[in-house]
mmCIF file of C-alpha atoms in Angstrom:
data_model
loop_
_atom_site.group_PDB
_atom_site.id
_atom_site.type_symbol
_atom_site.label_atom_id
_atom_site.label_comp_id
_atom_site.label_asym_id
_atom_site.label_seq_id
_atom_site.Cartn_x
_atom_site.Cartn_y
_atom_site.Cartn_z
ATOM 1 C CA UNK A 1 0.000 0.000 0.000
ATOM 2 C CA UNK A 2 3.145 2.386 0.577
ATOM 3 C CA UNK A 3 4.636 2.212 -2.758
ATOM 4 C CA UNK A 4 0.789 2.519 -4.033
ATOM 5 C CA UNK A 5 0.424 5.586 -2.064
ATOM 6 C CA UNK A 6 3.847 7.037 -3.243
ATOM 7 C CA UNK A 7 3.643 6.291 -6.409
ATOM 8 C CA UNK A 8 -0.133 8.334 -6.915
ATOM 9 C CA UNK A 9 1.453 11.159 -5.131
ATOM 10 C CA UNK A 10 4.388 11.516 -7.638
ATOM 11 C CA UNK A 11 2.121 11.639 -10.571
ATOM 12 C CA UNK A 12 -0.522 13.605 -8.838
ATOM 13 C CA UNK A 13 2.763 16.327 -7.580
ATOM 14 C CA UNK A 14 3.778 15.817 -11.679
ATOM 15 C CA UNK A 15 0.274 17.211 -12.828
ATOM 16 C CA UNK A 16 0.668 20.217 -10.212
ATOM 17 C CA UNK A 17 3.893 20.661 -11.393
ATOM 18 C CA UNK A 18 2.805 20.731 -14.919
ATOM 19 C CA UNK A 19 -0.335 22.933 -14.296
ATOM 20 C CA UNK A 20 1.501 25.061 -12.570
ATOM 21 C CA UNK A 21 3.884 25.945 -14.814
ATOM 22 C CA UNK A 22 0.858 26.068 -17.308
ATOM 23 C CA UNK A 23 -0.233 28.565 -15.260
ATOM 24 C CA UNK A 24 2.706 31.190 -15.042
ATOM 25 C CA UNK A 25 3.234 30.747 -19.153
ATOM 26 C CA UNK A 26 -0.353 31.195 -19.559
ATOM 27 C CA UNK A 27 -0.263 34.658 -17.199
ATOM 28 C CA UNK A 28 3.229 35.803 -18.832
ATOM 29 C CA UNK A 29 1.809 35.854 -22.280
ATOM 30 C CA UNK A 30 -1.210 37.280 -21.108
ATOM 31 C CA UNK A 31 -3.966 34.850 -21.506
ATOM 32 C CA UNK A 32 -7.148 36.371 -20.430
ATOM 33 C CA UNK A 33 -9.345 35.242 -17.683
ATOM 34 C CA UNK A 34 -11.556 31.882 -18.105
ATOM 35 C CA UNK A 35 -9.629 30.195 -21.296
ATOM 36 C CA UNK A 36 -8.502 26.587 -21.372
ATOM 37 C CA UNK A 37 -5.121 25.673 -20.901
ATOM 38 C CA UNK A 38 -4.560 22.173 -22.682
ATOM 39 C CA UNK A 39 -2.132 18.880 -20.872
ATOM 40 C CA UNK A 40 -0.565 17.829 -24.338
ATOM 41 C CA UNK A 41 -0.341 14.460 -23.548
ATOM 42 C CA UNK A 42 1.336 12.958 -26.207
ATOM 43 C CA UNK A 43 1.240 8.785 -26.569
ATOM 44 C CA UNK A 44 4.707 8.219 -25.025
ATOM 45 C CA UNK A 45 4.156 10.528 -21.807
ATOM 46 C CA UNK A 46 3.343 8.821 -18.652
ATOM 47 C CA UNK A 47 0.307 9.539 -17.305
ATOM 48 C CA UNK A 48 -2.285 8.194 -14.962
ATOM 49 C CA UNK A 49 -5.427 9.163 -12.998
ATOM 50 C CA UNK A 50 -2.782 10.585 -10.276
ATOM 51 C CA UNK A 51 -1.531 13.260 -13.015
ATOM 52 C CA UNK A 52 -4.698 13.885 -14.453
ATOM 53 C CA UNK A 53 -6.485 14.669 -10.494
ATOM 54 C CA UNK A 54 -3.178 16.716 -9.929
ATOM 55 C CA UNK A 55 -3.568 18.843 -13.307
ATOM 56 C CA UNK A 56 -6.940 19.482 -12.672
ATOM 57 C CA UNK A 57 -7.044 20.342 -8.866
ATOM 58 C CA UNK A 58 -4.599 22.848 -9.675
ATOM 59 C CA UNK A 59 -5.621 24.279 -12.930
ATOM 60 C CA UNK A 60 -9.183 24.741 -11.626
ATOM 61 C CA UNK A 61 -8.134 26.884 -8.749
ATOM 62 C CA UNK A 62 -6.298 29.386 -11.268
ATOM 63 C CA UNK A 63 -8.472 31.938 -13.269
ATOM 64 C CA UNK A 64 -8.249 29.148 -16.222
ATOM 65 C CA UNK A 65 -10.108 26.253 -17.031
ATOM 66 C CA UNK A 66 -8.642 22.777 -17.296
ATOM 67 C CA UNK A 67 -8.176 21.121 -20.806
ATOM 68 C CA UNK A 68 -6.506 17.590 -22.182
ATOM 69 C CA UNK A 69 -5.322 17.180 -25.579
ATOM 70 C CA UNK A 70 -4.314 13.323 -26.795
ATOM 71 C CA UNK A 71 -5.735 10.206 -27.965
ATOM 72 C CA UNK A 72 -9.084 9.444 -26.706
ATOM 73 C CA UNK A 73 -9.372 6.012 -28.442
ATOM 74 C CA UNK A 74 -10.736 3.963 -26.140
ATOM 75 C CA UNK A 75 -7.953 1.312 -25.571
ATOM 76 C CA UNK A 76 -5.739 4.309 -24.813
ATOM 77 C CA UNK A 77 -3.714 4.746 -21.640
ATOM 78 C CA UNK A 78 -4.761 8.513 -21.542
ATOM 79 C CA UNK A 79 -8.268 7.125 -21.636
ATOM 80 C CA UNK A 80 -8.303 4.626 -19.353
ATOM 81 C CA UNK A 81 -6.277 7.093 -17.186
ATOM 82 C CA UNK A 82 -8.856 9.885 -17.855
ATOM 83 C CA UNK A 83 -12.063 7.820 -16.964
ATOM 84 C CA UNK A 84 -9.950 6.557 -13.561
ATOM 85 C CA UNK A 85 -9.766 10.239 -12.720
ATOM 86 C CA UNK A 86 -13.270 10.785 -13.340
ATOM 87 C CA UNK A 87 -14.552 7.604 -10.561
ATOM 88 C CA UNK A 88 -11.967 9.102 -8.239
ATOM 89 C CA UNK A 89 -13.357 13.061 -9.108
ATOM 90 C CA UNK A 90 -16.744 13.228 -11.165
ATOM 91 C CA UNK A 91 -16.393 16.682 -11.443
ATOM 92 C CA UNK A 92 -13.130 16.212 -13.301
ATOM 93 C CA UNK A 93 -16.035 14.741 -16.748
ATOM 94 C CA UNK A 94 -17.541 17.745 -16.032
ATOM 95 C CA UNK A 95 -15.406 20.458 -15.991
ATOM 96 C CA UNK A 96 -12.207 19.469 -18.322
ATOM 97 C CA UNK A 97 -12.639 20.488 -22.162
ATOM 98 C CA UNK A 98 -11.046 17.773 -24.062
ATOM 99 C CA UNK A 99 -9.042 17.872 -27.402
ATOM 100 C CA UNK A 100 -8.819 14.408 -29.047
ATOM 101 C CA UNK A 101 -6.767 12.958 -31.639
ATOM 102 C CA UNK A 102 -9.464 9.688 -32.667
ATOM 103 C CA UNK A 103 -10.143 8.915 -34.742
ATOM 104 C CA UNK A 104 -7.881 9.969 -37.468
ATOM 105 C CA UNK A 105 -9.402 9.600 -40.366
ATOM 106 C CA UNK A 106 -7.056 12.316 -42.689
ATOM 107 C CA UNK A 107 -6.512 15.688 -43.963
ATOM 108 C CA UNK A 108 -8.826 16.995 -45.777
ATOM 109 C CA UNK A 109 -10.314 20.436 -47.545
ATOM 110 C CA UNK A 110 -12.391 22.404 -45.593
ATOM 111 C CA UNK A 111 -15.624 21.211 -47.894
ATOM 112 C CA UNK A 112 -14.543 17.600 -47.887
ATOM 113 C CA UNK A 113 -14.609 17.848 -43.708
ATOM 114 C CA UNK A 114 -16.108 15.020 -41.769
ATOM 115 C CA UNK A 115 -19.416 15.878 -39.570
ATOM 116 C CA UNK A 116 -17.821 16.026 -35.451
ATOM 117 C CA UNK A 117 -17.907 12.169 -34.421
ATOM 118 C CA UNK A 118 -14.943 12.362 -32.130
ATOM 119 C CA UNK A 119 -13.011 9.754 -29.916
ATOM 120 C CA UNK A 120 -13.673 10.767 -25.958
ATOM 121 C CA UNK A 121 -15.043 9.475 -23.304
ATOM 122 C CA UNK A 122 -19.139 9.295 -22.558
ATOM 123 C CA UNK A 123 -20.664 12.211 -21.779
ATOM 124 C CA UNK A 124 -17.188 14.289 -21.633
ATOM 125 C CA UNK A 125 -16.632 18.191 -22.694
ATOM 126 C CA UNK A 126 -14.917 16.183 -25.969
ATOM 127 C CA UNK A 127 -15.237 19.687 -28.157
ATOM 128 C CA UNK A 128 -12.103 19.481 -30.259
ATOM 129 C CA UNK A 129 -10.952 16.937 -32.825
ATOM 130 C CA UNK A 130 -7.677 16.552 -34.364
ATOM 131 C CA UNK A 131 -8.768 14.372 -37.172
ATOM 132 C CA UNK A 132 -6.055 14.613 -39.528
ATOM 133 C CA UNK A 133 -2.462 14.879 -38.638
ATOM 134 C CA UNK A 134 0.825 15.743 -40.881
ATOM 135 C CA UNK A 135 -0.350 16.290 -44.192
ATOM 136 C CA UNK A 136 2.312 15.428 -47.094
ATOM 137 C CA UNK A 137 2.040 19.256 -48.762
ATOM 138 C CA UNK A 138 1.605 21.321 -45.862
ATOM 139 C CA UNK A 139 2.894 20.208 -42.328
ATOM 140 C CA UNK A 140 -0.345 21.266 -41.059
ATOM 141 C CA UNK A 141 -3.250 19.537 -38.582
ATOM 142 C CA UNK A 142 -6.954 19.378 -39.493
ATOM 143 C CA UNK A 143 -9.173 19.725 -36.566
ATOM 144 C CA UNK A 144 -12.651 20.600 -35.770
ATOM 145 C CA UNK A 145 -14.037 22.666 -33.492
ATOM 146 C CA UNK A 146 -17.397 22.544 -31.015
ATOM 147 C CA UNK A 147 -18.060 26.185 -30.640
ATOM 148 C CA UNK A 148 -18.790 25.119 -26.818
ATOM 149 C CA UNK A 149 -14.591 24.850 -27.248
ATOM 150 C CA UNK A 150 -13.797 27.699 -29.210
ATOM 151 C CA UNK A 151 -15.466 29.938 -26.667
ATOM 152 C CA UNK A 152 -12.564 29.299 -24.101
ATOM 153 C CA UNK A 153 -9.646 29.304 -26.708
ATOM 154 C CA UNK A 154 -7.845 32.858 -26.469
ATOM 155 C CA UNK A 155 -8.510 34.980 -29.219
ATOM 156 C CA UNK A 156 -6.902 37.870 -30.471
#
């Protein structure tokens, strides 16, 4: 139970870490009150309920709002991890605007855009969806936006 103990407290103390340095970027470059500040949790970082509680206990308390980007499939870690978080902390589902990666399907023209049917879990703030990655022309990303998302990016 020690090392069990230990071992949630150094990835929940990682995701405070993380958040709050988050945080003092976010306030350097001036982000305005109430956006989202995005966890980029790419497929190789290590990360578990523990990081996600810690990211959002400490994001939440700032003047931003909490936000995950990565792989939503649902046989991903960052899944499995985010939907562990959520039985520990329900209000983690309810208040963290996710960004997902799933499923990519390609880039594509703005016309030829798929209608939203993003990877997240149930019932999540799953707003964002990076559905195209690297194109072969253009290093560029194609996503799609909820405008329930959009409305806590920063603008300028």
């Amino acid at each position: 139970m020690k090392v069990r103990c230990f071992l949630f407290r150094a990835y929940y103390d990682n995701g405070v870490s993380e958040a709050k340095k988050a945080i003092e970027l976010a306030k350097e470059l001036g982000a305005p009150d109430g956006v989202a500040i995005f966890a980029d949790i790419e497929p190789n970082y290590p990360v578990d309920a523990a990081f996600i509680e810690g990211w959002y206990a400490e994001v939440s308390k700032s003047i931003y709002k909490p936000a995950i980007y990565g792989i939503f499939d649902k046989d991903e870690a960052l899944t499995v991890s985010f939907n562990e978080a959520v039985k520990n902390k329900e209000e983690i589902k309810d208040n963290t605007f996710l960004w997902s990666a799933s499923p990519n399907i390609g880039i594509t023209t703005e016309e030829d855009a798929p209608k939203f049917k993003v990877d997240a879990p149930e019932e999540s703030l799953a707003y964002g969806w990076q559905y195209g990655i690297n194109d072969q022309t253009c290093n560029i990303d194609t996503n799609l936006f909820d405008s329930k998302l959009t409305n806590v990016l920063w603008k300028q």
